[in-house]
Coordinates of N, CA and C in Angstrom, one line a residue:
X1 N 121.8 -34.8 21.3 CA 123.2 -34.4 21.2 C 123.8 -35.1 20.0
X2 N 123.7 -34.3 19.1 CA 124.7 -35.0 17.4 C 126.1 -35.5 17.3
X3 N 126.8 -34.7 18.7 CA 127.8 -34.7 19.0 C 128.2 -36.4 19.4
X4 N 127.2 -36.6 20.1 CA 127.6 -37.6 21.1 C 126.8 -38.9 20.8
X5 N 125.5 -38.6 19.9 CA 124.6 -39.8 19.2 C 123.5 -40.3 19.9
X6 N 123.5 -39.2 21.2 CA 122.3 -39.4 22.6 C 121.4 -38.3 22.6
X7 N 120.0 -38.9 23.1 CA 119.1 -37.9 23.7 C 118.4 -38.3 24.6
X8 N 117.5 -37.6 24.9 CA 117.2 -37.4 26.5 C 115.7 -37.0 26.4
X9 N 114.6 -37.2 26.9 CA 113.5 -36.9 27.1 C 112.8 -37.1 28.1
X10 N 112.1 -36.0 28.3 CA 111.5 -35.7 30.1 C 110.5 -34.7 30.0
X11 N 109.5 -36.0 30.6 CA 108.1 -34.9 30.2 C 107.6 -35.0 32.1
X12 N 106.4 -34.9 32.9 CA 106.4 -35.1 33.8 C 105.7 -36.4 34.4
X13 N 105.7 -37.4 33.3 CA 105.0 -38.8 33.8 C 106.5 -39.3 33.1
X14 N 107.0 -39.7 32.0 CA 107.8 -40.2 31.3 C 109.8 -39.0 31.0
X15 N 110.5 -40.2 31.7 CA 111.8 -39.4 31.2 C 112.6 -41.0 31.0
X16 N 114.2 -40.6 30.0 CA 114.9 -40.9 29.9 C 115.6 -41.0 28.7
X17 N 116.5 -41.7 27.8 CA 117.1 -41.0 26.6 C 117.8 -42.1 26.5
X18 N 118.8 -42.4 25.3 CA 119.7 -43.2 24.7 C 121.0 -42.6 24.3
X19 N 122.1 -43.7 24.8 CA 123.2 -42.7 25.1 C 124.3 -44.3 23.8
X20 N 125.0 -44.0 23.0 CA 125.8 -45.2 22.8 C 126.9 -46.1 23.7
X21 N 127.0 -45.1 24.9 CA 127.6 -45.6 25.8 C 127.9 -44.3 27.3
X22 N 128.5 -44.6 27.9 CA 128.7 -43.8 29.2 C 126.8 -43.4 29.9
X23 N 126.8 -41.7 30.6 CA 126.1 -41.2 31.6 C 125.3 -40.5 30.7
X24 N 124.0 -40.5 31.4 CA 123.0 -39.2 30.2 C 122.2 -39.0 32.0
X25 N 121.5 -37.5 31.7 CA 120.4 -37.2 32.8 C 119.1 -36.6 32.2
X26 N 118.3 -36.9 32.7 CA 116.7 -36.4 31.4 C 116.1 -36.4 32.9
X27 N 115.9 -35.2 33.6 CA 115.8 -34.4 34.9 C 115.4 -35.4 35.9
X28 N 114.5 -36.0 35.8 CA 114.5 -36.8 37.4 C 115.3 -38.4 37.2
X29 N 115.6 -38.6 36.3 CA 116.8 -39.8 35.9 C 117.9 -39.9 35.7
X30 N 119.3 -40.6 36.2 CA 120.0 -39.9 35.4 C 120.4 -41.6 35.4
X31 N 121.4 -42.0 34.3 CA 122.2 -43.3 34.4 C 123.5 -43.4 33.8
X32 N 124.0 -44.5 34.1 CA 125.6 -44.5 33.4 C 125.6 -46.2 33.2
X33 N 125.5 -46.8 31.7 CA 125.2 -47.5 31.0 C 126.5 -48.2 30.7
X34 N 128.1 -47.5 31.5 CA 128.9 -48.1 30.9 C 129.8 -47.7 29.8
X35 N 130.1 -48.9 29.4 CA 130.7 -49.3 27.6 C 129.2 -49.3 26.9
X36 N 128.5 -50.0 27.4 CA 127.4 -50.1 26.8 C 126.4 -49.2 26.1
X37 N 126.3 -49.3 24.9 CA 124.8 -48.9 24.4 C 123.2 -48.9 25.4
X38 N 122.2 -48.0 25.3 CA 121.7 -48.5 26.5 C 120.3 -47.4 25.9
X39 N 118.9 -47.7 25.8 CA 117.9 -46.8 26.2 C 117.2 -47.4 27.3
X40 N 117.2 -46.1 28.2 CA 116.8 -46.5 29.3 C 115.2 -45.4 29.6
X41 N 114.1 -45.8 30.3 CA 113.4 -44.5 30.6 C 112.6 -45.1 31.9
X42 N 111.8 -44.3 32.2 CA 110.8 -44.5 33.4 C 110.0 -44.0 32.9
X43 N 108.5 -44.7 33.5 CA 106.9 -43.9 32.8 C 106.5 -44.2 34.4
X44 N 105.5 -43.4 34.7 CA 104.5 -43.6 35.7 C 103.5 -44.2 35.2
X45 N 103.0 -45.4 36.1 CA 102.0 -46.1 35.2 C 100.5 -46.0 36.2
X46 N 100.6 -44.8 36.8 CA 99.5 -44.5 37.6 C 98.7 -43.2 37.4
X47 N 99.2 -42.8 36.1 CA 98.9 -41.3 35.5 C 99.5 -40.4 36.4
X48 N 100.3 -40.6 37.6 CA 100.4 -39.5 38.2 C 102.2 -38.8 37.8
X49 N 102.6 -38.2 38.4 CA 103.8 -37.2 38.0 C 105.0 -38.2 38.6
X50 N 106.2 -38.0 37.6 CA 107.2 -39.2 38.5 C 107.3 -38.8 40.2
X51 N 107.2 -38.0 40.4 CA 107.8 -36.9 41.4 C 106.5 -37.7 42.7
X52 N 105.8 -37.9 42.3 CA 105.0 -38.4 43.5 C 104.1 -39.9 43.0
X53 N 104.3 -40.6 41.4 CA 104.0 -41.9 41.5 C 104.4 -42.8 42.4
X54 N 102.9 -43.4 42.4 CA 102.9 -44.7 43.3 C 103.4 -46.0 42.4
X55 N 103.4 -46.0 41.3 CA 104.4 -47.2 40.7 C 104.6 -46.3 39.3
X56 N 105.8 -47.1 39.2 CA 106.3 -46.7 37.4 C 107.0 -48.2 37.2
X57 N 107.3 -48.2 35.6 CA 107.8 -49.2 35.2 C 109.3 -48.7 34.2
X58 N 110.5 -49.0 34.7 CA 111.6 -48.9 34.2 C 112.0 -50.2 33.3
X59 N 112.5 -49.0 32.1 CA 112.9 -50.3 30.7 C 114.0 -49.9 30.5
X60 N 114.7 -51.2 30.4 CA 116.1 -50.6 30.0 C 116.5 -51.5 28.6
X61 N 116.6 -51.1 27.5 CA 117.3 -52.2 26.4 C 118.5 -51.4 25.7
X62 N 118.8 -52.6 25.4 CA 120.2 -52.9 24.8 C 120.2 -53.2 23.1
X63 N 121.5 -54.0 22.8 CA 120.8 -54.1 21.6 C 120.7 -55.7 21.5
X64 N 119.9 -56.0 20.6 CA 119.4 -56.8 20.4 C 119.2 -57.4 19.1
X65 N 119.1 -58.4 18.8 CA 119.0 -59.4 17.0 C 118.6 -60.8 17.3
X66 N 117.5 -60.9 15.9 CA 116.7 -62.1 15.8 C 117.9 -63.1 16.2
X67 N 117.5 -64.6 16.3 CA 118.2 -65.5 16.2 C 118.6 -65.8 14.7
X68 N 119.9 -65.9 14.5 CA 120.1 -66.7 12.8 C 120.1 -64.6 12.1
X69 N 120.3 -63.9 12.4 CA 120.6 -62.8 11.8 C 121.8 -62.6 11.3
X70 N 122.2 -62.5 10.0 CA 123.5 -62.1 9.2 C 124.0 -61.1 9.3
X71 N 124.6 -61.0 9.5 CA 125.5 -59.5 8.8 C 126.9 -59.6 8.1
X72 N 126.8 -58.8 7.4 CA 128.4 -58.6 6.3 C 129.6 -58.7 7.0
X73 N 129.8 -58.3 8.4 CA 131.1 -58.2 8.9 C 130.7 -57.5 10.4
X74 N 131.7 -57.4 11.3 CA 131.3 -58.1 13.0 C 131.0 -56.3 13.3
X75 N 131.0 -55.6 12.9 CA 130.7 -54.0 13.0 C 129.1 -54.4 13.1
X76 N 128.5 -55.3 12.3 CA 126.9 -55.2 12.2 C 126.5 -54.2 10.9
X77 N 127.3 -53.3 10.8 CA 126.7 -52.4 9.6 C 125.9 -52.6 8.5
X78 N 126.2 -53.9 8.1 CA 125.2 -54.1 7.3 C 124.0 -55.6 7.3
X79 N 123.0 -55.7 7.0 CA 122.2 -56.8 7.2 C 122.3 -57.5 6.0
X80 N 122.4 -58.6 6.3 CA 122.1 -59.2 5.1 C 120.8 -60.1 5.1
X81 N 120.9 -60.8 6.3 CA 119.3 -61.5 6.4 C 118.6 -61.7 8.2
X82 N 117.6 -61.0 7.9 CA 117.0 -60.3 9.3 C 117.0 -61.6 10.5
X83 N 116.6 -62.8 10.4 CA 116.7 -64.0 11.5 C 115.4 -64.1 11.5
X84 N 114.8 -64.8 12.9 CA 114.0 -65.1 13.3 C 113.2 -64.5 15.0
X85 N 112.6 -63.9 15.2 CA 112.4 -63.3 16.3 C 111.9 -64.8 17.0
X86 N 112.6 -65.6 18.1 CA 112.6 -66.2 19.3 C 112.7 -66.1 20.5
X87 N 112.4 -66.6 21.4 CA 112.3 -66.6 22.7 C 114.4 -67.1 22.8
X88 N 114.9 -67.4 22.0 CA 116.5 -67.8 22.2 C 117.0 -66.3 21.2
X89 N 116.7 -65.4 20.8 CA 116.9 -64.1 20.4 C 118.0 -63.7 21.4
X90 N 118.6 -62.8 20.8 CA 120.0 -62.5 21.3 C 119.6 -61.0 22.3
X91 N 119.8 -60.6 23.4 CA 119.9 -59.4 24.1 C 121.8 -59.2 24.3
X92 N 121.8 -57.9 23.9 CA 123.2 -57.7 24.8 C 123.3 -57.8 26.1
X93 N 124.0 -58.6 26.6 CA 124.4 -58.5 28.5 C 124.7 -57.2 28.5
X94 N 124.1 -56.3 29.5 CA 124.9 -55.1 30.0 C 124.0 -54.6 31.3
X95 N 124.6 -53.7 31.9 CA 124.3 -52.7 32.9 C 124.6 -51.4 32.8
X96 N 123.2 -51.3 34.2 CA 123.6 -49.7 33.9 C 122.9 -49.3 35.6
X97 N 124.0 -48.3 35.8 CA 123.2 -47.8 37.4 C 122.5 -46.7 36.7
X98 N 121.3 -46.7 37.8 CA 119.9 -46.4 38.0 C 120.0 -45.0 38.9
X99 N 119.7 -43.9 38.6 CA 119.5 -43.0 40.2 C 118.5 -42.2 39.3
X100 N 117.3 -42.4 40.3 CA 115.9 -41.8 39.8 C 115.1 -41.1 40.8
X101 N 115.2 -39.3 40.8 CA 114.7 -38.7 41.9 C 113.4 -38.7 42.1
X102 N 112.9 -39.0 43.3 CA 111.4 -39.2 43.7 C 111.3 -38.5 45.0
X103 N 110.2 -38.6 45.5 CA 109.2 -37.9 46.3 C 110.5 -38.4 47.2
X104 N 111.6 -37.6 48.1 CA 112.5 -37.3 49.1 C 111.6 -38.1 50.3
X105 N 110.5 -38.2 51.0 CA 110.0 -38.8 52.2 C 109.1 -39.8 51.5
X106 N 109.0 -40.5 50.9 CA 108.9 -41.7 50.5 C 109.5 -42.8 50.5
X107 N 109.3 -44.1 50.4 CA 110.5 -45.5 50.8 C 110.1 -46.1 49.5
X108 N 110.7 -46.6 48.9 CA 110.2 -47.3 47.6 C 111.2 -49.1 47.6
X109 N 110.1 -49.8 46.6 CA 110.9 -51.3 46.3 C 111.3 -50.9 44.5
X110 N 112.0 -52.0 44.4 CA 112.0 -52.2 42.9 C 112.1 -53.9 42.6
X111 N 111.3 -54.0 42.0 CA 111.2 -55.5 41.3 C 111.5 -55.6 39.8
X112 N 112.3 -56.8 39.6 CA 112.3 -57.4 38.4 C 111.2 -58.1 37.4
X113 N 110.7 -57.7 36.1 CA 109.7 -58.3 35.9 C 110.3 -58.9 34.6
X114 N 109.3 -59.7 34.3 CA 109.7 -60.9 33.1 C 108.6 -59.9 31.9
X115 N 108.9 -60.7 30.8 CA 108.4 -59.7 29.3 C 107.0 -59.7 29.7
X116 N 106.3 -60.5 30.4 CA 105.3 -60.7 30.1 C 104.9 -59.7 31.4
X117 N 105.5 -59.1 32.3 CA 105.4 -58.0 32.9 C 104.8 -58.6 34.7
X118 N 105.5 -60.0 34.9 CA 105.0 -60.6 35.8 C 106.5 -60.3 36.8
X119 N 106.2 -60.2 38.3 CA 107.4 -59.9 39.2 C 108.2 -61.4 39.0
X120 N 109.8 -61.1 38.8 CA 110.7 -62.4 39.2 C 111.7 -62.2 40.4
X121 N 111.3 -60.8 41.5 CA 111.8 -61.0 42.4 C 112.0 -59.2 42.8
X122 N 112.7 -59.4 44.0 CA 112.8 -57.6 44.2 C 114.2 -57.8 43.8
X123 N 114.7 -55.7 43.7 CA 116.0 -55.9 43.2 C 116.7 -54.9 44.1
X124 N 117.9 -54.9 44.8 CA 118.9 -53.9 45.4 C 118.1 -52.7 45.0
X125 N 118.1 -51.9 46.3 CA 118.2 -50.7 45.9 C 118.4 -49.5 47.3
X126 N 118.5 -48.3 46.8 CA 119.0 -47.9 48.1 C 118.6 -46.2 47.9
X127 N 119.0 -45.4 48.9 CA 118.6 -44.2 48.6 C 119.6 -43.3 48.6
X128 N 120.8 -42.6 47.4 CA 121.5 -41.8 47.9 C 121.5 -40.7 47.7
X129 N 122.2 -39.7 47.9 CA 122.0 -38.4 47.5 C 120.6 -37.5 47.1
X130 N 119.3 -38.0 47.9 CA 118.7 -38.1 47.6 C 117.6 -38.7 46.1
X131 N 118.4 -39.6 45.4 CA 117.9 -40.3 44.9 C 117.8 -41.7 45.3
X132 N 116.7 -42.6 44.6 CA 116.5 -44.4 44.8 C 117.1 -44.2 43.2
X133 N 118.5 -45.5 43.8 CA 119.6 -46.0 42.8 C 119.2 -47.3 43.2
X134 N 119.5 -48.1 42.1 CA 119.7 -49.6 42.1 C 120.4 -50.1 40.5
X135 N 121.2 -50.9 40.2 CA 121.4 -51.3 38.8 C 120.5 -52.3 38.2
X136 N 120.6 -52.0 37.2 CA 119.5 -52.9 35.9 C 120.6 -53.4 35.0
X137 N 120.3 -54.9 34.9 CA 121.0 -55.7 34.8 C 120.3 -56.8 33.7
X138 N 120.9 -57.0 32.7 CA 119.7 -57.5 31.6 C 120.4 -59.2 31.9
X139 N 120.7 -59.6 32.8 CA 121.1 -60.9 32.9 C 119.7 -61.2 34.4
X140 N 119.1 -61.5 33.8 CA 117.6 -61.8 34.9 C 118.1 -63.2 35.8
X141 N 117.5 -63.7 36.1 CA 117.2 -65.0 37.1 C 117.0 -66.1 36.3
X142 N 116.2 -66.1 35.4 CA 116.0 -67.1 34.2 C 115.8 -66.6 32.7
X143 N 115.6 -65.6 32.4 CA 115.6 -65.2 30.8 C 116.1 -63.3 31.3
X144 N 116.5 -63.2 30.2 CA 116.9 -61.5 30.4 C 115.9 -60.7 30.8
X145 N 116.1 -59.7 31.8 CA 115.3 -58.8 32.3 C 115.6 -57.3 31.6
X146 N 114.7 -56.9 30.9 CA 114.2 -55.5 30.3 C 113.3 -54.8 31.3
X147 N 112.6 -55.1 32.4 CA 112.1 -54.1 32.6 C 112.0 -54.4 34.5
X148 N 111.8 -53.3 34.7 CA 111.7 -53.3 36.5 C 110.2 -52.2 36.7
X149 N 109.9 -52.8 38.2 CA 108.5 -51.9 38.5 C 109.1 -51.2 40.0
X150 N 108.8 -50.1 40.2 CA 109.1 -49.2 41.0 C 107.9 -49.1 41.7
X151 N 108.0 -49.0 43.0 CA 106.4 -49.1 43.6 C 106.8 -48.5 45.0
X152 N 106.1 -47.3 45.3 CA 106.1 -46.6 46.2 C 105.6 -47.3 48.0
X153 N 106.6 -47.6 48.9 CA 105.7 -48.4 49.9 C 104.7 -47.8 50.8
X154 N 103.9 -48.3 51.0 CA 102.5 -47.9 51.7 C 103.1 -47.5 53.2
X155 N 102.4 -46.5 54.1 CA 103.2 -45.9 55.1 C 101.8 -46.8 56.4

């Protein structure tokens, strides 16, 4: 959308899109990011179809810049000297609600994972409208959280 500076992609293992701020939907996802800038997506990481995966991993980023990065003036527009990529590297704080349609007679968790793709805990979540909603929240428990694991529970 040129109009709006967002897109959206949805295949049937992988959906989601990049919006500069507000709601986008890329068919079994949809989110609202806010004020915020935001790419958000889901992949099934079991080769199977979102619609009936047993886990996927949801990423959500923001924007982000090396530590010690320049720029000309507080717009960002222009760079003057790129930084250093650190573990003290800047993430933007933001959120964004989550509602991602899945298999309707299924119960699902969602956990928080660290970069290194290790769980730092489960996260809210609930089932409305027939979707599992929960928000993603890049302010983690100890370093920023980019990504969550979705995992279908065993019956």
């Amino acid at each position: 959308n040129r109009d709006r500076s967002s897109y959206a992609v949805a295949t049937e293992r992988t959906c989601g899109g990049f919006v500069p701020n507000g709601k986008l939907t890329a068919v079994r996802l949809a989110f609202d990011a806010g004020d915020d800038l935001a790419t958000i997506w889901v992949s099934s990481s079991d080769g199977k179809p979102l619609a009936s995966s047993e886990r996927m991993v949801l990423t959500h980023l923001t924007d982000s810049i090396p530590d010690g990065s320049v720029f000309a003036d507080e717009r960002r527009s222009t760079l003057i000297s790129w930084g250093i990529k650190t573990r003290q590297s800047l993430v933007r704080r933001a959120r964004a609600a989550i509602a991602l349609q899945l298999d309707a007679r299924a119960e699902y968790e969602v956990y928080g994972l660290d970069l290194r793709g290790v769980r730092t805990g489960r996260v809210a979540s609930e089932v409305q409208n027939g979707a599992l909603t929960f928000t993603a929240d890049v302010k983690g428990p100890e370093e920023a959280r980019l990504l969550y694991e979705i995992v279908r529970k065993a019956k």
